[in-house]
PDB file of N, CA and C in Angstrom:
ATOM      1  N   GLU X  28      12.818 -15.202  35.145  1.00  0.00           N
ATOM      2  CA  GLU X  28      13.705 -14.320  34.499  1.00  0.00           C
ATOM      3  C   GLU X  28      12.491 -13.653  33.544  1.00  0.00           C
ATOM      4  N   ARG X  29      12.678 -12.198  33.470  1.00  0.00           N
ATOM      5  CA  ARG X  29      11.829 -11.712  32.507  1.00  0.00           C
ATOM      6  C   ARG X  29      12.495 -11.304  31.065  1.00  0.00           C
ATOM      7  N   ASN X  30      12.226 -11.833  30.230  1.00  0.00           N
ATOM      8  CA  ASN X  30      13.016 -11.131  28.833  1.00  0.00           C
ATOM      9  C   ASN X  30      12.024 -11.661  27.647  1.00  0.00           C
ATOM     10  N   ILE X  31      12.574 -11.148  26.658  1.00  0.00           N
ATOM     11  CA  ILE X  31      11.701 -11.306  25.433  1.00  0.00           C
ATOM     12  C   ILE X  31      12.944 -12.083  24.579  1.00  0.00           C
ATOM     13  N   ASN X  32      12.256 -13.116  23.657  1.00  0.00           N
ATOM     14  CA  ASN X  32      13.138 -13.950  22.838  1.00  0.00           C
ATOM     15  C   ASN X  32      12.654 -13.656  21.339  1.00  0.00           C
ATOM     16  N   ILE X  33      13.526 -13.630  20.677  1.00  0.00           N
ATOM     17  CA  ILE X  33      12.912 -13.214  19.078  1.00  0.00           C
ATOM     18  C   ILE X  33      13.631 -14.331  18.109  1.00  0.00           C
ATOM     19  N   TYR X  34      13.231 -14.977  17.680  1.00  0.00           N
ATOM     20  CA  TYR X  34      13.992 -16.294  16.633  1.00  0.00           C
ATOM     21  C   TYR X  34      13.085 -16.360  15.425  1.00  0.00           C
ATOM     22  N   PRO X  35      13.700 -16.811  14.535  1.00  0.00           N
ATOM     23  CA  PRO X  35      15.033 -16.351  14.053  1.00  0.00           C
ATOM     24  C   PRO X  35      15.122 -14.899  13.758  1.00  0.00           C
ATOM     25  N   ASN X  36      16.730 -14.661  14.296  1.00  0.00           N
ATOM     26  CA  ASN X  36      17.030 -13.092  14.567  1.00  0.00           C
ATOM     27  C   ASN X  36      18.247 -13.076  13.850  1.00  0.00           C
ATOM     28  N   PRO X  37      18.673 -12.756  12.784  1.00  0.00           N
ATOM     29  CA  PRO X  37      18.104 -12.078  11.685  1.00  0.00           C
ATOM     30  C   PRO X  37      16.982 -13.133  11.180  1.00  0.00           C
ATOM     31  N   SER X  38      15.980 -12.516  10.397  1.00  0.00           N
ATOM     32  CA  SER X  38      14.849 -13.606   9.740  1.00  0.00           C
ATOM     33  C   SER X  38      14.619 -12.761   8.382  1.00  0.00           C
ATOM     34  N   GLY X  39      13.715 -13.658   7.536  1.00  0.00           N
ATOM     35  CA  GLY X  39      13.127 -13.163   6.507  1.00  0.00           C
ATOM     36  C   GLY X  39      12.329 -12.557   6.532  1.00  0.00           C
ATOM     37  N   GLY X  40      11.536 -12.152   7.802  1.00  0.00           N
ATOM     38  CA  GLY X  40      10.378 -11.242   7.900  1.00  0.00           C
ATOM     39  C   GLY X  40       9.294 -12.075   8.895  1.00  0.00           C
ATOM     40  N   SER X  41       9.322 -13.254   8.715  1.00  0.00           N
ATOM     41  CA  SER X  41       8.609 -14.180  10.030  1.00  0.00           C
ATOM     42  C   SER X  41       9.466 -14.444  10.731  1.00  0.00           C
ATOM     43  N   PHE X  42       9.080 -14.455  12.363  1.00  0.00           N
ATOM     44  CA  PHE X  42       9.713 -14.893  13.340  1.00  0.00           C
ATOM     45  C   PHE X  42       8.867 -15.103  14.573  1.00  0.00           C
ATOM     46  N   ARG X  43       9.307 -15.491  15.592  1.00  0.00           N
ATOM     47  CA  ARG X  43       8.455 -15.517  16.719  1.00  0.00           C
ATOM     48  C   ARG X  43       8.858 -14.797  18.259  1.00  0.00           C
ATOM     49  N   LEU X  44       8.152 -14.261  18.901  1.00  0.00           N
ATOM     50  CA  LEU X  44       8.323 -13.564  20.304  1.00  0.00           C
ATOM     51  C   LEU X  44       8.242 -14.577  21.198  1.00  0.00           C
ATOM     52  N   GLY X  45       9.221 -14.806  22.004  1.00  0.00           N
ATOM     53  CA  GLY X  45       9.002 -15.938  22.966  1.00  0.00           C
ATOM     54  C   GLY X  45       8.688 -14.674  24.307  1.00  0.00           C
ATOM     55  N   LEU X  46       7.661 -14.656  24.947  1.00  0.00           N
ATOM     56  CA  LEU X  46       7.525 -13.575  26.013  1.00  0.00           C
ATOM     57  C   LEU X  46       7.505 -14.203  27.555  1.00  0.00           C
ATOM     58  N   ASN X  47       8.660 -14.569  27.750  1.00  0.00           N
ATOM     59  CA  ASN X  47       8.995 -14.883  28.943  1.00  0.00           C
ATOM     60  C   ASN X  47       8.712 -14.128  30.081  1.00  0.00           C
ATOM     61  N   CYS X  48       8.195 -13.072  30.069  1.00  0.00           N
ATOM     62  CA  CYS X  48       7.671 -11.887  31.058  1.00  0.00           C
ATOM     63  C   CYS X  48       6.241 -11.983  31.469  1.00  0.00           C
ATOM     64  N   LEU X  49       5.584 -12.680  30.973  1.00  0.00           N
ATOM     65  CA  LEU X  49       4.292 -12.696  31.349  1.00  0.00           C
ATOM     66  C   LEU X  49       3.566 -13.761  32.053  1.00  0.00           C
ATOM     67  N   SER X  50       2.605 -13.533  32.786  1.00  0.00           N
ATOM     68  CA  SER X  50       2.005 -14.426  33.635  1.00  0.00           C
ATOM     69  C   SER X  50       0.413 -14.744  32.890  1.00  0.00           C
ATOM     70  N   PRO X  51       0.083 -15.822  33.193  1.00  0.00           N
ATOM     71  CA  PRO X  51      -1.129 -16.279  32.340  1.00  0.00           C
ATOM     72  C   PRO X  51      -2.097 -15.402  32.047  1.00  0.00           C
ATOM     73  N   SER X  52      -2.543 -14.540  32.880  1.00  0.00           N
ATOM     74  CA  SER X  52      -3.368 -13.436  32.743  1.00  0.00           C
ATOM     75  C   SER X  52      -3.192 -12.361  32.060  1.00  0.00           C
ATOM     76  N   SER X  53      -1.920 -12.126  31.753  1.00  0.00           N
ATOM     77  CA  SER X  53      -1.210 -10.901  31.158  1.00  0.00           C
ATOM     78  C   SER X  53      -2.012 -10.462  29.765  1.00  0.00           C
ATOM     79  N   ASN X  54      -2.475  -9.337  29.444  1.00  0.00           N
ATOM     80  CA  ASN X  54      -2.702  -8.780  28.376  1.00  0.00           C
ATOM     81  C   ASN X  54      -1.152  -7.752  27.889  1.00  0.00           C
ATOM     82  N   CYS X  55      -0.972  -7.899  26.770  1.00  0.00           N
ATOM     83  CA  CYS X  55       0.319  -7.046  26.156  1.00  0.00           C
ATOM     84  C   CYS X  55      -0.140  -6.300  24.926  1.00  0.00           C
ATOM     85  N   LEU X  56       0.469  -4.882  24.836  1.00  0.00           N
ATOM     86  CA  LEU X  56       0.393  -4.412  23.551  1.00  0.00           C
ATOM     87  C   LEU X  56       1.920  -4.524  22.929  1.00  0.00           C
ATOM     88  N   ILE X  57       1.866  -5.106  21.866  1.00  0.00           N
ATOM     89  CA  ILE X  57       3.254  -5.136  20.852  1.00  0.00           C
ATOM     90  C   ILE X  57       3.311  -4.557  19.950  1.00  0.00           C
ATOM     91  N   GLU X  58       4.179  -3.411  19.660  1.00  0.00           N
ATOM     92  CA  GLU X  58       4.547  -2.363  19.045  1.00  0.00           C
ATOM     93  C   GLU X  58       5.481  -2.360  18.035  1.00  0.00           C
ATOM     94  N   ILE X  59       5.417  -2.278  16.823  1.00  0.00           N
ATOM     95  CA  ILE X  59       6.648  -2.479  15.907  1.00  0.00           C
ATOM     96  C   ILE X  59       6.880  -0.811  15.368  1.00  0.00           C
ATOM     97  N   PHE X  60       8.408  -0.594  15.261  1.00  0.00           N
ATOM     98  CA  PHE X  60       9.160   0.774  14.865  1.00  0.00           C
ATOM     99  C   PHE X  60       9.772   0.428  14.026  1.00  0.00           C
ATOM    100  N   ASP X  61      10.143   1.616  13.225  1.00  0.00           N
ATOM    101  CA  ASP X  61      11.178   1.147  12.045  1.00  0.00           C
ATOM    102  C   ASP X  61      12.704   1.737  13.015  1.00  0.00           C
ATOM    103  N   SER X  62      13.693   1.783  12.114  1.00  0.00           N
ATOM    104  CA  SER X  62      15.086   2.137  12.882  1.00  0.00           C
ATOM    105  C   SER X  62      14.958   3.595  12.968  1.00  0.00           C
ATOM    106  N   LYS X  63      13.965   4.374  12.633  1.00  0.00           N
ATOM    107  CA  LYS X  63      13.802   5.934  13.000  1.00  0.00           C
ATOM    108  C   LYS X  63      13.050   6.121  13.806  1.00  0.00           C
ATOM    109  N   GLY X  64      11.994   5.083  14.316  1.00  0.00           N
ATOM    110  CA  GLY X  64      11.221   5.578  15.575  1.00  0.00           C
ATOM    111  C   GLY X  64       9.949   5.583  15.181  1.00  0.00           C
ATOM    112  N   LYS X  65       9.800   5.422  13.573  1.00  0.00           N
ATOM    113  CA  LYS X  65       7.974   5.801  13.435  1.00  0.00           C
ATOM    114  C   LYS X  65       7.567   4.285  13.637  1.00  0.00           C
ATOM    115  N   LYS X  66       6.517   4.559  14.500  1.00  0.00           N
ATOM    116  CA  LYS X  66       5.456   3.310  14.537  1.00  0.00           C
ATOM    117  C   LYS X  66       4.783   3.000  13.486  1.00  0.00           C
ATOM    118  N   LEU X  67       4.943   1.601  13.223  1.00  0.00           N
ATOM    119  CA  LEU X  67       4.355   0.782  11.976  1.00  0.00           C
ATOM    120  C   LEU X  67       3.051   0.068  12.095  1.00  0.00           C
ATOM    121  N   GLY X  68       2.749  -0.220  13.337  1.00  0.00           N
ATOM    122  CA  GLY X  68       1.630  -1.077  13.859  1.00  0.00           C
ATOM    123  C   GLY X  68       1.706  -1.468  15.059  1.00  0.00           C
ATOM    124  N   ASN X  69       0.690  -2.169  15.752  1.00  0.00           N
ATOM    125  CA  ASN X  69       0.691  -2.911  16.794  1.00  0.00           C
ATOM    126  C   ASN X  69      -0.407  -3.900  16.943  1.00  0.00           C
ATOM    127  N   HIS X  70      -0.039  -4.881  17.800  1.00  0.00           N
ATOM    128  CA  HIS X  70      -0.878  -5.965  18.077  1.00  0.00           C
ATOM    129  C   HIS X  70      -1.299  -6.285  19.421  1.00  0.00           C
ATOM    130  N   LEU X  71      -2.590  -6.442  19.993  1.00  0.00           N
ATOM    131  CA  LEU X  71      -2.633  -6.858  21.437  1.00  0.00           C
ATOM    132  C   LEU X  71      -2.737  -8.377  21.405  1.00  0.00           C
ATOM    133  N   HIS X  72      -2.141  -8.736  22.611  1.00  0.00           N
ATOM    134  CA  HIS X  72      -2.130 -10.174  22.760  1.00  0.00           C
ATOM    135  C   HIS X  72      -2.193 -10.300  24.299  1.00  0.00           C
ATOM    136  N   SER X  73      -3.123 -11.453  24.017  1.00  0.00           N
ATOM    137  CA  SER X  73      -3.746 -12.103  25.661  1.00  0.00           C
ATOM    138  C   SER X  73      -2.651 -13.043  25.880  1.00  0.00           C
ATOM    139  N   GLY X  74      -2.705 -13.216  27.127  1.00  0.00           N
ATOM    140  CA  GLY X  74      -1.619 -13.981  27.690  1.00  0.00           C
ATOM    141  C   GLY X  74      -1.890 -15.421  27.652  1.00  0.00           C
ATOM    142  N   THR X  75      -2.661 -15.880  26.682  1.00  0.00           N
ATOM    143  CA  THR X  75      -2.869 -17.344  26.791  1.00  0.00           C
ATOM    144  C   THR X  75      -1.781 -18.016  26.227  1.00  0.00           C
ATOM    145  N   ASP X  76      -0.994 -17.717  25.579  1.00  0.00           N
ATOM    146  CA  ASP X  76       0.202 -18.071  24.847  1.00  0.00           C
ATOM    147  C   ASP X  76       1.348 -17.382  25.059  1.00  0.00           C
ATOM    148  N   ASN X  77       2.542 -17.691  25.340  1.00  0.00           N
ATOM    149  CA  ASN X  77       3.600 -16.858  25.548  1.00  0.00           C
ATOM    150  C   ASN X  77       4.258 -16.754  24.313  1.00  0.00           C
ATOM    151  N   ILE X  78       3.794 -17.614  23.211  1.00  0.00           N
ATOM    152  CA  ILE X  78       4.695 -17.446  21.970  1.00  0.00           C
ATOM    153  C   ILE X  78       3.785 -16.519  20.843  1.00  0.00           C
ATOM    154  N   VAL X  79       4.348 -15.619  20.286  1.00  0.00           N
ATOM    155  CA  VAL X  79       3.531 -14.553  19.542  1.00  0.00           C
ATOM    156  C   VAL X  79       4.319 -15.054  17.794  1.00  0.00           C
ATOM    157  N   ASP X  80       3.607 -15.355  17.063  1.00  0.00           N
ATOM    158  CA  ASP X  80       4.126 -15.172  15.710  1.00  0.00           C
ATOM    159  C   ASP X  80       3.956 -13.897  15.054  1.00  0.00           C
ATOM    160  N   MET X  81       5.096 -13.460  14.417  1.00  0.00           N
ATOM    161  CA  MET X  81       4.890 -12.135  13.804  1.00  0.00           C
ATOM    162  C   MET X  81       5.476 -12.135  12.351  1.00  0.00           C
ATOM    163  N   ASP X  82       4.948 -10.971  11.307  1.00  0.00           N
ATOM    164  CA  ASP X  82       5.502 -11.018  10.088  1.00  0.00           C
ATOM    165  C   ASP X  82       5.539  -9.723   9.544  1.00  0.00           C
ATOM    166  N   LEU X  83       6.943  -9.572   9.488  1.00  0.00           N
ATOM    167  CA  LEU X  83       7.242  -7.994   8.936  1.00  0.00           C
ATOM    168  C   LEU X  83       7.684  -8.208   7.359  1.00  0.00           C
ATOM    169  N   SER X  84       7.543  -9.337   6.777  1.00  0.00           N
ATOM    170  CA  SER X  84       7.950  -9.725   5.614  1.00  0.00           C
ATOM    171  C   SER X  84       7.262  -8.719   4.224  1.00  0.00           C
ATOM    172  N   ASN X  85       6.318  -7.825   4.642  1.00  0.00           N
ATOM    173  CA  ASN X  85       5.808  -6.975   3.666  1.00  0.00           C
ATOM    174  C   ASN X  85       6.678  -5.547   3.884  1.00  0.00           C
ATOM    175  N   TYR X  86       7.427  -5.399   4.944  1.00  0.00           N
ATOM    176  CA  TYR X  86       8.501  -4.361   5.038  1.00  0.00           C
ATOM    177  C   TYR X  86       9.841  -4.403   4.427  1.00  0.00           C
ATOM    178  N   ASN X  87      10.246  -3.282   4.538  1.00  0.00           N
ATOM    179  CA  ASN X  87      11.845  -3.448   3.744  1.00  0.00           C
ATOM    180  C   ASN X  87      12.672  -4.007   4.650  1.00  0.00           C
ATOM    181  N   LYS X  88      13.809  -4.424   3.964  1.00  0.00           N
ATOM    182  CA  LYS X  88      14.790  -4.989   4.753  1.00  0.00           C
ATOM    183  C   LYS X  88      15.351  -4.132   5.618  1.00  0.00           C
ATOM    184  N   GLY X  89      15.853  -4.262   6.977  1.00  0.00           N
ATOM    185  CA  GLY X  89      16.515  -3.545   7.811  1.00  0.00           C
ATOM    186  C   GLY X  89      16.163  -4.074   9.361  1.00  0.00           C
ATOM    187  N   LEU X  90      16.402  -2.798  10.245  1.00  0.00           N
ATOM    188  CA  LEU X  90      16.086  -3.093  11.956  1.00  0.00           C
ATOM    189  C   LEU X  90      14.857  -2.487  12.135  1.00  0.00           C
ATOM    190  N   TYR X  91      14.492  -3.075  12.853  1.00  0.00           N
ATOM    191  CA  TYR X  91      13.047  -2.924  13.738  1.00  0.00           C
ATOM    192  C   TYR X  91      13.319  -3.131  15.172  1.00  0.00           C
ATOM    193  N   LEU X  92      12.287  -2.475  15.704  1.00  0.00           N
ATOM    194  CA  LEU X  92      12.347  -2.383  17.128  1.00  0.00           C
ATOM    195  C   LEU X  92      10.982  -2.906  17.615  1.00  0.00           C
ATOM    196  N   ILE X  93      10.913  -3.694  18.562  1.00  0.00           N
ATOM    197  CA  ILE X  93       9.609  -4.236  18.794  1.00  0.00           C
ATOM    198  C   ILE X  93       9.387  -3.853  20.535  1.00  0.00           C
ATOM    199  N   ARG X  94       8.571  -3.008  20.754  1.00  0.00           N
ATOM    200  CA  ARG X  94       8.179  -2.714  22.134  1.00  0.00           C
ATOM    201  C   ARG X  94       7.010  -3.738  22.708  1.00  0.00           C
ATOM    202  N   ILE X  95       7.086  -4.197  23.814  1.00  0.00           N
ATOM    203  CA  ILE X  95       6.067  -4.811  24.340  1.00  0.00           C
ATOM    204  C   ILE X  95       5.817  -4.287  25.766  1.00  0.00           C
ATOM    205  N   CYS X  96       4.619  -3.786  25.684  1.00  0.00           N
ATOM    206  CA  CYS X  96       3.973  -3.328  27.181  1.00  0.00           C
ATOM    207  C   CYS X  96       2.822  -4.136  27.801  1.00  0.00           C
ATOM    208  N   CYS X  97       3.460  -4.685  28.849  1.00  0.00           N
ATOM    209  CA  CYS X  97       2.488  -5.208  29.786  1.00  0.00           C
ATOM    210  C   CYS X  97       2.435  -4.662  31.005  1.00  0.00           C
ATOM    211  N   GLY X  98       1.232  -4.377  31.424  1.00  0.00           N
ATOM    212  CA  GLY X  98       1.176  -3.589  32.766  1.00  0.00           C
ATOM    213  C   GLY X  98       1.754  -2.202  32.919  1.00  0.00           C
ATOM    214  N   ASN X  99       2.723  -2.317  33.928  1.00  0.00           N
ATOM    215  CA  ASN X  99       3.836  -1.302  34.497  1.00  0.00           C
ATOM    216  C   ASN X  99       5.153  -1.363  33.628  1.00  0.00           C
ATOM    217  N   ASP X 100       5.216  -3.015  32.990  1.00  0.00           N
ATOM    218  CA  ASP X 100       6.482  -3.272  32.675  1.00  0.00           C
ATOM    219  C   ASP X 100       6.332  -3.021  30.987  1.00  0.00           C
ATOM    220  N   SER X 101       7.896  -2.461  30.395  1.00  0.00           N
ATOM    221  CA  SER X 101       7.737  -2.309  29.081  1.00  0.00           C
ATOM    222  C   SER X 101       9.408  -2.694  28.815  1.00  0.00           C
ATOM    223  N   PHE X 102       9.242  -3.835  27.434  1.00  0.00           N
ATOM    224  CA  PHE X 102      10.631  -4.385  26.865  1.00  0.00           C
ATOM    225  C   PHE X 102      10.832  -3.915  25.622  1.00  0.00           C
ATOM    226  N   THR X 103      11.885  -3.613  25.133  1.00  0.00           N
ATOM    227  CA  THR X 103      12.261  -3.404  23.612  1.00  0.00           C
ATOM    228  C   THR X 103      13.283  -4.277  23.423  1.00  0.00           C
ATOM    229  N   SER X 104      13.324  -4.736  22.299  1.00  0.00           N
ATOM    230  CA  SER X 104      14.190  -5.646  21.419  1.00  0.00           C
ATOM    231  C   SER X 104      14.262  -5.275  20.063  1.00  0.00           C
ATOM    232  N   LYS X 105      15.421  -5.846  19.305  1.00  0.00           N
ATOM    233  CA  LYS X 105      15.402  -5.664  17.814  1.00  0.00           C
ATOM    234  C   LYS X 105      15.550  -6.771  17.434  1.00  0.00           C
ATOM    235  N   VAL X 106      14.919  -6.709  16.031  1.00  0.00           N
ATOM    236  CA  VAL X 106      14.984  -7.683  15.094  1.00  0.00           C
ATOM    237  C   VAL X 106      15.429  -7.019  13.668  1.00  0.00           C
ATOM    238  N   ILE X 107      15.996  -7.979  12.924  1.00  0.00           N
ATOM    239  CA  ILE X 107      16.643  -7.663  11.963  1.00  0.00           C
ATOM    240  C   ILE X 107      15.858  -8.348  10.603  1.00  0.00           C
ATOM    241  N   VAL X 108      15.327  -7.982   9.703  1.00  0.00           N
ATOM    242  CA  VAL X 108      14.800  -8.274   8.423  1.00  0.00           C
ATOM    243  C   VAL X 108      15.661  -8.434   7.323  1.00  0.00           C
ATOM    244  N   LYS X 109      16.041  -9.398   6.852  1.00  0.00           N
ATOM    245  CA  LYS X 109      17.217  -9.604   5.428  1.00  0.00           C
ATOM    246  C   LYS X 109      16.484  -9.947   4.469  1.00  0.00           C
TER     247      LYS X 109
END
């Protein structure tokens, strides 16, 4: 199954992405957007580990979108920072 798990969600800013969509050789671009669609940053992830630690604790509380692009596949999930 191809999906993205975010835990904990909601979080205090630090959370993990479980990238169940990756093959061991995948490279993925992880992009972070605020609730208005403004891009806040990105991270290039190699597929050596399907768990990615993220930290948005320097951002305001609220809803953020996480978009993961791997090859021709793209997934978007929401995370709440409280």
